[in-house]
Structures are given as C-alpha cells and as structure tokens.
XYZ file of N, CA and C in Angstrom:
237
model
N 62.402 69.333 139.116
C 62.922 68.440 138.112
C 63.941 67.541 138.772
N 63.794 66.272 138.603
C 64.613 65.300 139.300
C 66.079 65.437 138.915
N 66.964 65.436 139.917
C 68.391 65.486 139.678
C 68.911 66.865 139.316
N 68.076 67.883 139.440
C 68.507 69.227 139.087
C 68.162 70.178 140.219
N 69.117 71.000 140.579
C 68.926 72.013 141.604
C 68.054 73.128 141.018
N 67.048 73.596 141.786
C 66.165 74.668 141.317
C 66.936 75.923 140.921
N 68.106 76.135 141.525
C 68.884 77.327 141.188
C 69.570 77.179 139.827
N 69.564 75.978 139.249
C 70.135 75.761 137.918
C 69.189 76.202 136.818
N 67.905 76.338 137.130
C 66.919 76.713 136.133
C 66.663 78.215 136.194
N 66.812 78.865 135.055
C 66.609 80.301 134.948
C 65.304 80.544 134.194
N 64.376 81.250 134.830
C 63.092 81.547 134.226
C 63.114 82.952 133.655
N 62.526 83.114 132.493
C 62.313 84.433 131.924
C 60.872 84.811 132.236
N 60.706 85.929 132.912
C 59.393 86.413 133.324
C 59.083 87.664 132.502
N 57.969 87.632 131.802
C 57.534 88.786 131.023
C 56.704 89.659 131.937
N 57.300 90.737 132.413
C 56.697 91.617 133.409
C 56.349 92.945 132.741
N 55.290 93.614 133.170
C 54.942 94.904 132.565
C 56.079 95.932 132.594
N 56.974 95.819 133.542
C 58.099 96.750 133.640
C 59.290 96.293 132.795
N 59.189 95.123 132.159
C 60.275 94.588 131.344
C 60.488 93.116 131.621
N 61.315 92.520 130.821
C 61.627 91.104 130.985
C 62.683 90.946 132.073
N 62.440 90.005 132.978
C 63.402 89.734 134.049
C 63.720 88.241 134.059
N 64.883 87.924 134.586
C 65.276 86.525 134.757
C 65.492 86.257 136.230
N 64.943 85.141 136.699
C 65.097 84.709 138.085
C 65.299 83.202 138.077
N 65.874 82.682 139.139
C 65.983 81.234 139.253
C 64.619 80.667 139.623
N 64.433 79.389 139.333
C 63.194 78.731 139.739
C 63.037 78.845 141.254
N 64.127 78.721 141.970
C 64.114 78.825 143.428
C 63.549 80.180 143.875
N 63.978 81.268 143.221
C 63.473 82.602 143.555
C 61.984 82.729 143.212
N 61.595 82.192 142.049
C 60.200 82.263 141.624
C 59.296 81.510 142.606
N 59.736 80.338 143.046
C 58.967 79.554 144.013
C 58.798 80.349 145.313
N 59.851 81.039 145.738
C 59.804 81.798 146.992
C 58.939 83.055 146.886
N 58.946 83.731 145.731
C 58.275 85.030 145.607
C 57.012 85.026 144.764
N 56.982 84.212 143.723
C 55.825 84.173 142.838
C 55.604 85.484 142.105
N 54.395 85.686 141.615
C 54.108 86.866 140.813
C 53.906 88.154 141.604
N 53.848 88.044 142.923
C 53.643 89.237 143.740
C 52.279 89.863 143.467
N 52.206 91.200 143.485
C 50.910 91.858 143.315
C 50.351 91.770 141.892
N 51.164 91.385 140.938
C 50.706 91.240 139.554
C 50.406 89.765 139.305
N 49.206 89.356 139.660
C 48.820 87.947 139.670
C 48.908 87.201 138.354
N 48.938 87.912 137.229
C 48.987 87.220 135.942
C 50.396 87.113 135.365
N 51.386 87.658 136.064
C 52.771 87.533 135.613
C 53.171 86.065 135.680
N 53.859 85.591 134.635
C 54.216 84.173 134.607
C 55.500 83.962 133.817
N 56.129 82.804 134.017
C 57.306 82.471 133.209
C 56.909 82.252 131.748
N 57.743 82.755 130.844
C 57.499 82.559 129.415
C 58.592 81.714 128.759
N 59.679 81.477 129.484
C 60.765 80.640 128.976
C 61.567 80.132 130.166
N 62.278 79.027 129.941
C 63.137 78.458 130.983
C 64.365 77.861 130.313
N 65.494 77.994 130.994
C 66.744 77.430 130.495
C 67.604 77.013 131.673
N 68.545 76.150 131.379
C 69.545 75.814 132.391
C 70.509 76.990 132.515
N 71.181 77.105 133.627
C 72.149 78.178 133.819
C 73.221 78.142 132.729
N 73.525 76.948 132.215
C 74.539 76.803 131.161
C 74.022 77.242 129.792
N 72.709 77.532 129.687
C 72.175 78.068 128.451
C 71.192 77.194 127.695
N 71.106 75.911 127.994
C 70.209 75.005 127.273
C 68.750 75.370 127.532
N 68.010 75.672 126.460
C 66.591 75.982 126.595
C 65.816 74.710 126.905
N 64.806 74.858 127.759
C 63.994 73.730 128.201
C 62.512 74.081 128.025
N 61.653 73.072 127.972
C 60.216 73.354 127.884
C 59.685 73.865 129.225
N 58.626 74.663 129.169
C 58.014 75.174 130.399
C 57.520 74.054 131.297
N 57.310 72.880 130.736
C 56.812 71.747 131.522
C 57.799 71.287 132.594
N 59.054 71.757 132.559
C 59.991 71.396 133.634
C 59.673 72.161 134.922
N 58.881 73.225 134.808
C 58.449 73.977 135.989
C 57.264 73.220 136.589
N 57.288 72.909 137.875
C 56.135 72.235 138.479
C 54.854 73.018 138.191
N 53.792 72.309 137.856
C 52.558 72.940 137.381
C 52.053 74.042 138.309
N 52.150 73.862 139.602
C 51.620 74.866 140.529
C 52.388 76.184 140.486
N 53.601 76.178 139.915
C 54.426 77.390 139.838
C 54.457 78.009 138.449
N 53.738 77.468 137.503
C 53.743 78.017 136.132
C 52.913 79.290 136.030
N 51.932 79.438 136.883
C 51.044 80.594 136.907
C 50.457 80.897 135.524
N 50.228 79.844 134.766
C 49.603 79.990 133.460
C 48.107 79.703 133.587
N 47.407 79.768 132.480
C 45.959 79.564 132.506
C 45.592 78.212 133.119
N 46.322 77.166 132.735
C 46.031 75.822 133.254
C 46.225 75.754 134.768
N 47.361 76.247 135.255
C 47.622 76.141 136.695
C 46.642 76.983 137.499
N 46.289 78.176 136.997
C 45.309 78.999 137.711
C 43.937 78.320 137.738
N 43.585 77.609 136.656
C 42.313 76.873 136.629
C 42.340 75.726 137.639
N 43.450 74.979 137.692
C 43.569 73.872 138.640
C 43.476 74.371 140.079
N 44.059 75.538 140.341
C 43.979 76.133 141.678
C 42.538 76.546 141.970
N 41.893 77.222 141.017
C 40.506 77.667 141.210
C 39.559 76.481 141.419
N 39.837 75.352 140.754
C 39.002 74.158 140.899
C 39.334 73.338 142.145
N 40.349 73.763 142.911
C 40.725 73.063 144.125
C 41.513 71.781 143.895
N 42.017 71.600 142.687
C 42.766 70.376 142.364
C 44.197 70.475 142.901
N 44.774 71.661 142.828
C 46.096 71.895 143.433
C 45.973 73.137 144.307
N 46.877 73.269 145.274
C 46.858 74.418 146.169
C 47.618 75.588 145.559
N 47.185 76.782 145.880
C 47.899 77.973 145.465
C 49.214 78.035 146.263
N 50.354 78.003 145.602
C 51.625 77.965 146.340
C 52.020 79.291 146.958
N 51.313 80.360 146.614
C 51.686 81.661 147.160
C 50.574 82.188 148.011
C-alpha cells in the first residue's frame, strides 16, 4: 500500500489452532506455511483502523481468487 510501511498493517489470520495476528511484513516473509489454505480474514492499521482486505497485495491474500490466479499462471506464487 503506497505510503504505508508493511509493519503498520496487522493481519488477522484464522488458523486451525486459533486466531493469530501478524504484520503484513511477517505474512509476506512466511505465508501460510504447511497449511496452504490459511489466509488473512481481516486487516487493520497498527493504530486500530480497520481496512479492506484489498489493501493486501493480491498475491499475498491466499484467498480463492489469488490461488486461482497463481494456478492459471497469471501471478507467481510468492511462497
């Protein structure tokens, strides 16, 4: 997101072991790991302002759309 540090964005990840929060920077570096369908379900600024998931670059959303784009060869798998 232009003009914003990736560490300012906090992602909520719905994980089978529980809900976790990580920075966008951490998510970009680690991704879903061995649980390929784990994905962000919410995003907010560190100060608390909720934001739409669309602020996450499409290749890092790990949602149905991004996985389809990767499978179709339109974008590269970032992990």
